[in-house]
JSON list of C-alpha atoms in Angstrom, two decimals:
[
{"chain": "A", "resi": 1, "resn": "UNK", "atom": "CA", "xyz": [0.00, 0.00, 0.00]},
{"chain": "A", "resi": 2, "resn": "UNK", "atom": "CA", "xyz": [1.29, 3.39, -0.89]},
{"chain": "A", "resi": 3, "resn": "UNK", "atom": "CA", "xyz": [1.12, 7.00, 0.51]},
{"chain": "A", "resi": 4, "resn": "UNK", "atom": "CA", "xyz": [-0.45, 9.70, -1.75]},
{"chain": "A", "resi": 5, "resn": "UNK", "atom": "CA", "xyz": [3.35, 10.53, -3.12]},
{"chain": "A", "resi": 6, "resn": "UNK", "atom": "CA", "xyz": [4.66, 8.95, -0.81]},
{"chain": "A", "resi": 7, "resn": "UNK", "atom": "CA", "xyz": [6.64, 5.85, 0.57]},
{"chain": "A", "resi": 8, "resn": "UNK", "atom": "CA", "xyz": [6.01, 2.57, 0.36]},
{"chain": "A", "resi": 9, "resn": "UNK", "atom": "CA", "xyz": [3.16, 1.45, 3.34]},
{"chain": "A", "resi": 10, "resn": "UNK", "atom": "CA", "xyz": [3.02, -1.34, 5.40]},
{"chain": "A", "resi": 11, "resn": "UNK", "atom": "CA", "xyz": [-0.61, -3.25, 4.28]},
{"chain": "A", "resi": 12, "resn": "UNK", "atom": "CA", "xyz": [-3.27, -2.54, 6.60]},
{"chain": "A", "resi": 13, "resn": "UNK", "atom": "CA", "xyz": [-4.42, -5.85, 5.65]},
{"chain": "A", "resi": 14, "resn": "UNK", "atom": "CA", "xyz": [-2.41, -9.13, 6.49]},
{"chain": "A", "resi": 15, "resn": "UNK", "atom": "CA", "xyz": [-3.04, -12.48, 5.26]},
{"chain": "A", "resi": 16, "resn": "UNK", "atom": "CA", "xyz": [-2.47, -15.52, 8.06]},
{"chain": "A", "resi": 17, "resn": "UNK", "atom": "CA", "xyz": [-2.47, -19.61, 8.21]},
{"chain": "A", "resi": 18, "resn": "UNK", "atom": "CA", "xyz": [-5.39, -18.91, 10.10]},
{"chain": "A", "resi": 19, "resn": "UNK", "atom": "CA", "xyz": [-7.38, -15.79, 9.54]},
{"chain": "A", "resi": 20, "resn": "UNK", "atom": "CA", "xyz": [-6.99, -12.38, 7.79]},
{"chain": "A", "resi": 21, "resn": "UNK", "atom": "CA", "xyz": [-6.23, -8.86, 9.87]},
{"chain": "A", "resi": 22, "resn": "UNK", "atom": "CA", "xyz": [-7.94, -6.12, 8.25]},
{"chain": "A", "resi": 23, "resn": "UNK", "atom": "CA", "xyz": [-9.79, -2.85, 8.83]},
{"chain": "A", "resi": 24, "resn": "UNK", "atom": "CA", "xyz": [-13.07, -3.26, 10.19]},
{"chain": "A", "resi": 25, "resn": "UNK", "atom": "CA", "xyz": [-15.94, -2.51, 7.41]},
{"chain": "A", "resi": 26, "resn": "UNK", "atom": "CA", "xyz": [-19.43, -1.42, 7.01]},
{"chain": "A", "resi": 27, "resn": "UNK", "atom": "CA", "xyz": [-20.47, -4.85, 5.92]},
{"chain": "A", "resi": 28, "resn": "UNK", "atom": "CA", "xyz": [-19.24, -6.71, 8.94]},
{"chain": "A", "resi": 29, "resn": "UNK", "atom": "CA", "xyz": [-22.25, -5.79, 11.27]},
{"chain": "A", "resi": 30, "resn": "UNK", "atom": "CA", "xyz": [-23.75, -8.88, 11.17]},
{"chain": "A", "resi": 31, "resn": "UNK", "atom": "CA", "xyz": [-20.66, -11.20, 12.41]},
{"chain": "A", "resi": 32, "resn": "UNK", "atom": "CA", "xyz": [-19.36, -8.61, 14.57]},
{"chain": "A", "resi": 33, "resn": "UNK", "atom": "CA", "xyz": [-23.48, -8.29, 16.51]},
{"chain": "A", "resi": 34, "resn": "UNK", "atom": "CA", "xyz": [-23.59, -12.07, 16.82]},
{"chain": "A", "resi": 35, "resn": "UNK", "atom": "CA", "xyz": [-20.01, -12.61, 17.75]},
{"chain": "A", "resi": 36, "resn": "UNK", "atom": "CA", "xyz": [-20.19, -9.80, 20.53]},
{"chain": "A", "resi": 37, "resn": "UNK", "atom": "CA", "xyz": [-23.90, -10.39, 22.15]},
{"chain": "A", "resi": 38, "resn": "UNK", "atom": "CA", "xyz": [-22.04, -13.26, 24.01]},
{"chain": "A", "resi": 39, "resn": "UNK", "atom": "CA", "xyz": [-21.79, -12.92, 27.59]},
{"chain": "A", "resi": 40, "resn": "UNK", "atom": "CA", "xyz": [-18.83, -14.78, 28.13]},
{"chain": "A", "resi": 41, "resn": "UNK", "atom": "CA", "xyz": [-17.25, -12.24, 25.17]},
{"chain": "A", "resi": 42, "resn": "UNK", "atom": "CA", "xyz": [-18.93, -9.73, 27.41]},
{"chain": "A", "resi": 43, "resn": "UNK", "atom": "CA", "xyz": [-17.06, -10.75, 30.65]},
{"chain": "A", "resi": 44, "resn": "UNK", "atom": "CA", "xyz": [-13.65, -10.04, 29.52]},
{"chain": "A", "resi": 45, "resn": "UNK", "atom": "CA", "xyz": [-13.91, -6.79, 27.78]},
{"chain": "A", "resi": 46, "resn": "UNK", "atom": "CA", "xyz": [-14.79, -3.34, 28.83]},
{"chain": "A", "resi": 47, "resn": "UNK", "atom": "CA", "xyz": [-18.30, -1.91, 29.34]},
{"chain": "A", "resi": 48, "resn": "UNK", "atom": "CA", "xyz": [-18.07, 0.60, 26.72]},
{"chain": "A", "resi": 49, "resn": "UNK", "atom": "CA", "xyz": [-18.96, -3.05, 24.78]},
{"chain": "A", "resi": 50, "resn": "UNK", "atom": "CA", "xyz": [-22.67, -3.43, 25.79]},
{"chain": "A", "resi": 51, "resn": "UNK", "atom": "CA", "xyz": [-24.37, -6.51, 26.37]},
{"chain": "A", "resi": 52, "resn": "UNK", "atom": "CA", "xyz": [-26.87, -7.20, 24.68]},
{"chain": "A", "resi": 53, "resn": "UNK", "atom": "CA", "xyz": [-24.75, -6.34, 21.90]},
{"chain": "A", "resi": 54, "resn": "UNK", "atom": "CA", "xyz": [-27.04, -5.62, 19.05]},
{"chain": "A", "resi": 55, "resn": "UNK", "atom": "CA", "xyz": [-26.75, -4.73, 15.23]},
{"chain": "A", "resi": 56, "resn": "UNK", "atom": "CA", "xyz": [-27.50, -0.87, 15.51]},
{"chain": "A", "resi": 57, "resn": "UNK", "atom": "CA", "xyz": [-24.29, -0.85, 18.18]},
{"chain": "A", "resi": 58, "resn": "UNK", "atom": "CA", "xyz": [-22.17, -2.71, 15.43]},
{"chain": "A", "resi": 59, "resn": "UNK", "atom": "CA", "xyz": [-23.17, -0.33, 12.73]},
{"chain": "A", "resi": 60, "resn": "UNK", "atom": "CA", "xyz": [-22.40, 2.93, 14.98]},
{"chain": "A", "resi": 61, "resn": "UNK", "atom": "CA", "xyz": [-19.22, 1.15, 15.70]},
{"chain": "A", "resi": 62, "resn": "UNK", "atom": "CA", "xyz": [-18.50, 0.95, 12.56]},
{"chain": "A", "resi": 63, "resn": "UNK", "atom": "CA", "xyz": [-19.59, 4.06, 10.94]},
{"chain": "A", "resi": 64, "resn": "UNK", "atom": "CA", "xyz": [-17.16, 5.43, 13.35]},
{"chain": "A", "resi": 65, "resn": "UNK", "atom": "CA", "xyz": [-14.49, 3.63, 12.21]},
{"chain": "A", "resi": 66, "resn": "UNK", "atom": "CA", "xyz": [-15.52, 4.73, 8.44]},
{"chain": "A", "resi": 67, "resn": "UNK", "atom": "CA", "xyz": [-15.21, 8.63, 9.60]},
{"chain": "A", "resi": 68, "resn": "UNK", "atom": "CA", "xyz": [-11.97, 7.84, 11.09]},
{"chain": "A", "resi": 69, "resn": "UNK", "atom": "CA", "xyz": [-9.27, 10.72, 9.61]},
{"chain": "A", "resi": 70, "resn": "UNK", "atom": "CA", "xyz": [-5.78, 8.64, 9.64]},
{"chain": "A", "resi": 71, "resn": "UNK", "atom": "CA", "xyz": [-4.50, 5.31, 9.61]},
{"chain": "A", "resi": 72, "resn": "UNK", "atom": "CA", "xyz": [-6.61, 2.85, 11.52]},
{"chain": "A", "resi": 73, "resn": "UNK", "atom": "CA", "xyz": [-6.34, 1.61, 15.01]},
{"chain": "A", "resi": 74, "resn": "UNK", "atom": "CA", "xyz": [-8.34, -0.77, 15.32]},
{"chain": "A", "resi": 75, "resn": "UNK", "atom": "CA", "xyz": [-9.02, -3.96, 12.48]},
{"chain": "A", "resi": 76, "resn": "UNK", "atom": "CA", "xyz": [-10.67, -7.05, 12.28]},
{"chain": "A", "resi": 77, "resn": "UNK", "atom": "CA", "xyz": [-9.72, -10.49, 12.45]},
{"chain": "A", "resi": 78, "resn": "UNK", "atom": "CA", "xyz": [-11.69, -12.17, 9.57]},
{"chain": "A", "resi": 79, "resn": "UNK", "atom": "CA", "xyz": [-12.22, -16.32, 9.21]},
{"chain": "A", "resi": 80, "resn": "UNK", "atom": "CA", "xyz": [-13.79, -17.92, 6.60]},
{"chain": "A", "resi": 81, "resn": "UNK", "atom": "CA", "xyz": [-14.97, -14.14, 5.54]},
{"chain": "A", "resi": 82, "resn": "UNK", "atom": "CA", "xyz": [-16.60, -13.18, 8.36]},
{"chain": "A", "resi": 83, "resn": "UNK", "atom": "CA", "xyz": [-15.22, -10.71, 11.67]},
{"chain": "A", "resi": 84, "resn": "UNK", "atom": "CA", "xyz": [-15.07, -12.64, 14.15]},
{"chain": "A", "resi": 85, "resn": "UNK", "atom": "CA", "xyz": [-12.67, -10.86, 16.74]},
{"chain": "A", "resi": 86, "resn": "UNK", "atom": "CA", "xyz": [-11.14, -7.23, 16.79]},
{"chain": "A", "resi": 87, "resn": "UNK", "atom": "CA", "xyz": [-7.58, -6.49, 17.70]},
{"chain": "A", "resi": 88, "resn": "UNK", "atom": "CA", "xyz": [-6.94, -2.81, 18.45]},
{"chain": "A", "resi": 89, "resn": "UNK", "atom": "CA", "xyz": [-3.00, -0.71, 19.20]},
{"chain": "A", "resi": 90, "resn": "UNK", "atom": "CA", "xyz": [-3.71, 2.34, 20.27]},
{"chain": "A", "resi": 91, "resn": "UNK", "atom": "CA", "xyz": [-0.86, 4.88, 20.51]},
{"chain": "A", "resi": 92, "resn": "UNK", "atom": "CA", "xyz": [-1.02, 7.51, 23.72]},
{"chain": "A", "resi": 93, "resn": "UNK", "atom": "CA", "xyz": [0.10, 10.36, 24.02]},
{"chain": "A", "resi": 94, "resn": "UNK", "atom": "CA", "xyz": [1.87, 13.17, 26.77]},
{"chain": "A", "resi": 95, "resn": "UNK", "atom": "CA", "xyz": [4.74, 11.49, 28.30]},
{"chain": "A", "resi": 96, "resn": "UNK", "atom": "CA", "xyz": [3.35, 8.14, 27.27]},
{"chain": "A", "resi": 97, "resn": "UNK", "atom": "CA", "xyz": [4.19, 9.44, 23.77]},
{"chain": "A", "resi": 98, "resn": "UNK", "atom": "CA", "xyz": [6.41, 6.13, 23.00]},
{"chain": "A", "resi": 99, "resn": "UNK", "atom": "CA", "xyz": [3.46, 3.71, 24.65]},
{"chain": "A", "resi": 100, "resn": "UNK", "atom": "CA", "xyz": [0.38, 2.09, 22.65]},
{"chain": "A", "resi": 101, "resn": "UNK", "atom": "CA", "xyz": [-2.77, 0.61, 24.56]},
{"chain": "A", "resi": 102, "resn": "UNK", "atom": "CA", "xyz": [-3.77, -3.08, 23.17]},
{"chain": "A", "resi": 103, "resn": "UNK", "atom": "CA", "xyz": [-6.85, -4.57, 22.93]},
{"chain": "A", "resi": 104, "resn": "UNK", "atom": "CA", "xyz": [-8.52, -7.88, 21.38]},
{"chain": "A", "resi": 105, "resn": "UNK", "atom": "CA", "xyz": [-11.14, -9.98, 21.26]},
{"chain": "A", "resi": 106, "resn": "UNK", "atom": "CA", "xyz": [-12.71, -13.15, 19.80]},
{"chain": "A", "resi": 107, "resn": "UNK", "atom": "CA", "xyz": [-16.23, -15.26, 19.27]},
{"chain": "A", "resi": 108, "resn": "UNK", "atom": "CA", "xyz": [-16.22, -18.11, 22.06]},
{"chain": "A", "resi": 109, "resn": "UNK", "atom": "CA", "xyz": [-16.09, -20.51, 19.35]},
{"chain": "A", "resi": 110, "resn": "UNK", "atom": "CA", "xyz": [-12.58, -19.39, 17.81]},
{"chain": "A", "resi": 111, "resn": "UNK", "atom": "CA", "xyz": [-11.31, -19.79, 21.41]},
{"chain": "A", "resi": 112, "resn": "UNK", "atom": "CA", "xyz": [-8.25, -22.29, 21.75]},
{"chain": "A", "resi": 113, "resn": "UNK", "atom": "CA", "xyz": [-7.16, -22.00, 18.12]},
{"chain": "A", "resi": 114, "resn": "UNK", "atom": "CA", "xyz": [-4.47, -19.97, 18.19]},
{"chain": "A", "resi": 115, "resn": "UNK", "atom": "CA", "xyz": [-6.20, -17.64, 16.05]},
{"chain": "A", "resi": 116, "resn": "UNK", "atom": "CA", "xyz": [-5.92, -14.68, 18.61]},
{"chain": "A", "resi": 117, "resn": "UNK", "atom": "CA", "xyz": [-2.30, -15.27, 18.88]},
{"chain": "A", "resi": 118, "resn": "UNK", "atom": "CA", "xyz": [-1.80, -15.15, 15.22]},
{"chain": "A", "resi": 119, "resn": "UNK", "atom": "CA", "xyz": [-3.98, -12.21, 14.78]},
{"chain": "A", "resi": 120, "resn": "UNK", "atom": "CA", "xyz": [-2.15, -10.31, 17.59]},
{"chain": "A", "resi": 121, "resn": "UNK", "atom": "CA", "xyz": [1.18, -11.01, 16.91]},
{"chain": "A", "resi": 122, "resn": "UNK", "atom": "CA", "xyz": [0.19, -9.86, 13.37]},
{"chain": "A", "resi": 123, "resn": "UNK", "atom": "CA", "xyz": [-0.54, -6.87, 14.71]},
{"chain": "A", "resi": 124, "resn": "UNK", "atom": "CA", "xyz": [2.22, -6.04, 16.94]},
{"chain": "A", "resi": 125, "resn": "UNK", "atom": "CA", "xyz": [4.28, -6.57, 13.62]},
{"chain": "A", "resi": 126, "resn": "UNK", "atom": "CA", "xyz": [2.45, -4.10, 11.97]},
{"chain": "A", "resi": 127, "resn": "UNK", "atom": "CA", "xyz": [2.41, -1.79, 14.39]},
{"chain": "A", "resi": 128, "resn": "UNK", "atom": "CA", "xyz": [6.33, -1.64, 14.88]},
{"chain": "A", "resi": 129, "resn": "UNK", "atom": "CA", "xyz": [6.38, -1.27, 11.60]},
{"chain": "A", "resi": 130, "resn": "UNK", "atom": "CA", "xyz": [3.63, 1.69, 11.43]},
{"chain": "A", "resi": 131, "resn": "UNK", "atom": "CA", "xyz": [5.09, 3.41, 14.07]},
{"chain": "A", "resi": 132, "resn": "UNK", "atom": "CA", "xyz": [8.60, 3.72, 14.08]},
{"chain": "A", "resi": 133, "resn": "UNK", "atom": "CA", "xyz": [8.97, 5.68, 17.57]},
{"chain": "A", "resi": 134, "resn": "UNK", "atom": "CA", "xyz": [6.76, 2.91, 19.42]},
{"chain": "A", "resi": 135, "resn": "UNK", "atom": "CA", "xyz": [9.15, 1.19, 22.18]},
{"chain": "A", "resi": 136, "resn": "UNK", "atom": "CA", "xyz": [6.22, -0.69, 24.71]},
{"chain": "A", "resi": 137, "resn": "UNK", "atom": "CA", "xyz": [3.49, -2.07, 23.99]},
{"chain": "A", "resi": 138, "resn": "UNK", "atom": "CA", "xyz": [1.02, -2.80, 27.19]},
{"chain": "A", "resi": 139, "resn": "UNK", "atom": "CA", "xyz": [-2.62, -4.57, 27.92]},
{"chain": "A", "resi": 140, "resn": "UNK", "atom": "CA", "xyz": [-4.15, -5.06, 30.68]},
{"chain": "A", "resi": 141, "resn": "UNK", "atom": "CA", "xyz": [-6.99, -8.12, 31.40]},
{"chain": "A", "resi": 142, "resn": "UNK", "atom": "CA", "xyz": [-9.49, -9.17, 33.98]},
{"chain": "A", "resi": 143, "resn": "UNK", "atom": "CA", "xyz": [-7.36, -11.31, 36.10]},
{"chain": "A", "resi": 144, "resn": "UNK", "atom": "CA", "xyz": [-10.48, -13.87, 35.27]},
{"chain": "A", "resi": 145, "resn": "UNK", "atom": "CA", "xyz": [-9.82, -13.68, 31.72]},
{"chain": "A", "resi": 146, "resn": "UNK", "atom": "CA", "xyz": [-6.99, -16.74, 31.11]},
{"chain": "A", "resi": 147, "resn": "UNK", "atom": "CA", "xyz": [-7.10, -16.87, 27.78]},
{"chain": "A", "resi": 148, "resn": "UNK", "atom": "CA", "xyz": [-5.99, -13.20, 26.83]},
{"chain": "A", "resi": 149, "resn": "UNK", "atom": "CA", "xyz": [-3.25, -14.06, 29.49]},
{"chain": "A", "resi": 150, "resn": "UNK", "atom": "CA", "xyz": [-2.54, -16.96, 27.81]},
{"chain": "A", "resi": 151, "resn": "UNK", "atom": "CA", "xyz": [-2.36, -15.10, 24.42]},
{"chain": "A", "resi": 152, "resn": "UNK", "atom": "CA", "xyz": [-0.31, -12.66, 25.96]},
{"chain": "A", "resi": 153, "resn": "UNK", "atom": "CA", "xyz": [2.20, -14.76, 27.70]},
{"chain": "A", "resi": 154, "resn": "UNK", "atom": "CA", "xyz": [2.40, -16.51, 24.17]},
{"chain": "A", "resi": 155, "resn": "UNK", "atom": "CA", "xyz": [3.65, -13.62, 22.49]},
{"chain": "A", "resi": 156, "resn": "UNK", "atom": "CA", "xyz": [6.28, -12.49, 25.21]},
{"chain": "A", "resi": 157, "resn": "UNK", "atom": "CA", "xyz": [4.45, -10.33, 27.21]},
{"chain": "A", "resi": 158, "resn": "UNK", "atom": "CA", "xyz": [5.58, -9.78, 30.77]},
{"chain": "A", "resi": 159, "resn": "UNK", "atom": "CA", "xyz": [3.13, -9.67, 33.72]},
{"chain": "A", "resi": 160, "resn": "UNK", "atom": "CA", "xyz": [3.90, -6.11, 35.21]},
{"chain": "A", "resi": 161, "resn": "UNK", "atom": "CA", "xyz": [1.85, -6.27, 38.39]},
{"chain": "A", "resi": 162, "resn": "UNK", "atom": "CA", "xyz": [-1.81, -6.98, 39.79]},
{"chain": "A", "resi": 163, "resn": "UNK", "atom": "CA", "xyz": [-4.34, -4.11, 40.36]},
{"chain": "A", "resi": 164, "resn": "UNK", "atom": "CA", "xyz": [-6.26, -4.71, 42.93]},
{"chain": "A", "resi": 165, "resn": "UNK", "atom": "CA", "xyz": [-9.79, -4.78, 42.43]},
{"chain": "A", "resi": 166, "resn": "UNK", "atom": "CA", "xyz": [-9.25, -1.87, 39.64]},
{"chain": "A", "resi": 167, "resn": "UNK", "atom": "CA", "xyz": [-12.02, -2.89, 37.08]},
{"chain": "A", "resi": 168, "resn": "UNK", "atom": "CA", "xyz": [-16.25, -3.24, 38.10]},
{"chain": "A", "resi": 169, "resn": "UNK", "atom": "CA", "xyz": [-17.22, -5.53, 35.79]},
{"chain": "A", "resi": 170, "resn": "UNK", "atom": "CA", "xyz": [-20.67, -7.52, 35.78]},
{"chain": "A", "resi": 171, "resn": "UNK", "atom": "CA", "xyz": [-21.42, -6.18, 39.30]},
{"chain": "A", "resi": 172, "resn": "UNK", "atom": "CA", "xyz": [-18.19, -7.56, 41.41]},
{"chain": "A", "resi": 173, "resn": "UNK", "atom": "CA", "xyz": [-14.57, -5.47, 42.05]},
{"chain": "A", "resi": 174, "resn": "UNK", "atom": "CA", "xyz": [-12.38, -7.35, 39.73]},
{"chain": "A", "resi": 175, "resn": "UNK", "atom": "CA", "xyz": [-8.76, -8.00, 39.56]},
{"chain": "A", "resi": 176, "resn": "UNK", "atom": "CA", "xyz": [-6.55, -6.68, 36.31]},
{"chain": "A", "resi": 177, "resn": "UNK", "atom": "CA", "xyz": [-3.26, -7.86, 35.54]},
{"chain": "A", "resi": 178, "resn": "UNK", "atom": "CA", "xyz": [-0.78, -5.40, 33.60]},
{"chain": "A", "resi": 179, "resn": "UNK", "atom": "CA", "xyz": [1.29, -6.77, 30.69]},
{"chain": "A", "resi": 180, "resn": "UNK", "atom": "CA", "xyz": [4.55, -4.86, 29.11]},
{"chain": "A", "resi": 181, "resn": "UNK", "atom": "CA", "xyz": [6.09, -5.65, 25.95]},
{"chain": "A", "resi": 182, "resn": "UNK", "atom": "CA", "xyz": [9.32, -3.88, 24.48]},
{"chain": "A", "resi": 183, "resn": "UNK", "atom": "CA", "xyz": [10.27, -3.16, 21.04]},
{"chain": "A", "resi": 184, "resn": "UNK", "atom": "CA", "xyz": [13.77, -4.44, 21.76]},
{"chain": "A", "resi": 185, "resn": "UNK", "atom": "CA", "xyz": [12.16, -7.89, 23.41]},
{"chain": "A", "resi": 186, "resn": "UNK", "atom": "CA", "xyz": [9.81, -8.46, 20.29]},
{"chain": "A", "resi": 187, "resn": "UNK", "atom": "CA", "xyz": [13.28, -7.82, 17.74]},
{"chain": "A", "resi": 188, "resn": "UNK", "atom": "CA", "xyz": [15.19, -10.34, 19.57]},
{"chain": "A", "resi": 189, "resn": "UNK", "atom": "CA", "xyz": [12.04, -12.71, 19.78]},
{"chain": "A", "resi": 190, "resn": "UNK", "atom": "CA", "xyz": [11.65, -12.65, 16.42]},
{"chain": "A", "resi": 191, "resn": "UNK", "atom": "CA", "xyz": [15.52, -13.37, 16.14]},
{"chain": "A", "resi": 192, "resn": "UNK", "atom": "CA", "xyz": [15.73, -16.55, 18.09]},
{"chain": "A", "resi": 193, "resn": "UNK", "atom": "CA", "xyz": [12.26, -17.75, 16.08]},
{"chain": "A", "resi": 194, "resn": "UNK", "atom": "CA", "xyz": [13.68, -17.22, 12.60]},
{"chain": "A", "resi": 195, "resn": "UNK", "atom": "CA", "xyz": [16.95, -18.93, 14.13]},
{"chain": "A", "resi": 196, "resn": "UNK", "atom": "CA", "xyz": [15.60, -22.07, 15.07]},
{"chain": "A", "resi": 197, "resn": "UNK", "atom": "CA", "xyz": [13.76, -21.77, 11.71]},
{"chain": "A", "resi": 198, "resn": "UNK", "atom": "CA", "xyz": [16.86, -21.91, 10.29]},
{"chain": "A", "resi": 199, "resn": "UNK", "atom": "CA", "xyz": [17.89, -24.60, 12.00]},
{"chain": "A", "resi": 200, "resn": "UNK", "atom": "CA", "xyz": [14.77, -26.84, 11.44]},
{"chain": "A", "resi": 201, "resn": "UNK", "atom": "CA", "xyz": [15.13, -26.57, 7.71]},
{"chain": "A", "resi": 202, "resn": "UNK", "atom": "CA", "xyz": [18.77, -27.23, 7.70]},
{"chain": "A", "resi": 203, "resn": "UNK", "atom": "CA", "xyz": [17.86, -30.48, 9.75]},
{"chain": "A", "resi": 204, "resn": "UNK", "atom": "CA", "xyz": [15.38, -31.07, 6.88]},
{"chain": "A", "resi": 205, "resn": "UNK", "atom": "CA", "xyz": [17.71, -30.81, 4.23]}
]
């Protein structure tokens, strides 16, 4: 993807083993309302999701992404060509200038596939990319919420502490736990993985 006279672009849309990342679109208010009005979705996310989670919320959700001036910051992960899950990086700003927020989530019945993993890492790639000035990366989840800690933990995340009952989710003080990711930890990550790539083909040969 290019700039208007400009340099080459990263693509905003990446194609996986197991799903696409892409910018979110008008046309994916069906799979993104039926994926979301999920309680158990519901449980590990923030309340600016509602629940029930209907179509009209999908469609304002996305006609807000449509009027968004700028790269995006938010995409879709997309299997057999419907959204199904939403990853989000969202850089901050103020002294946190060099920081970006993320956020994901996935239909209960994509769970355990590895499909957030992919779609996140994906991401994180991108992002880097995107954003040359970006050094950390941080999420934080419901200390409830094992899978996005799994996810997270996957793709060399460190646990950065514990807030005490920080979030009020679905009428009870909830724990979050803080992840931190590093530019510098992701480069060599990706290092030692192409490595023992190497390695495993060399074997093979």
């Amino acid at each position: 993807m290019h700039a208007d006279g400009g340099e080459p672009q990263p693509s905003l849309s990446i194609e996986l083993e197991r799903c696409t990342v892409r910018p979110w679109q008008l046309t994916d208010a069906t799979s993104m309302a039926e994926a979301l009005n999920d309680k158990s979705v519901w449980l590990c996310v923030r309340n600016r999701i509602a629940h029930p989670y209907t179509l009209e919320h999908a469609r304002q959700f996305l006609e807000a992404m449509a009027a968004t001036q700028g790269p995006p910051e938010a995409f879709a992960i997309v299997v057999g060509g419907e959204a199904v899950g939403g990853v989000g990086i969202h850089p901050q700003g103020d002294v946190y200038e060099r920081s970006a927020e993320l956020g994901f989530w996935l239909a209960r019945r994509h769970w355990g596939r590895g499909i957030a993993s992919e779609a996140v890492g994906a991401a994180i790639d991108s992002a880097w990319a995107r954003l040359p000035h970006l050094h950390r990366i941080y999420a934080r989840c419901y200390a409830h919420n094992a899978g996005s800690q799994a996810v997270l933990r996957k793709l060399g995340f460190q646990q950065e502490g514990r807030l005490r009952q920080a979030a009020f989710k679905d009428g009870q003080l909830v724990d979050e736990l803080a992840f931190g990711l590093l530019r510098p930890e992701w480069e060599q990550r990706r290092r030692q993985q192409q490595q023992q790539e190497g390695s495993q083909h060399g074997a093979a040969g």
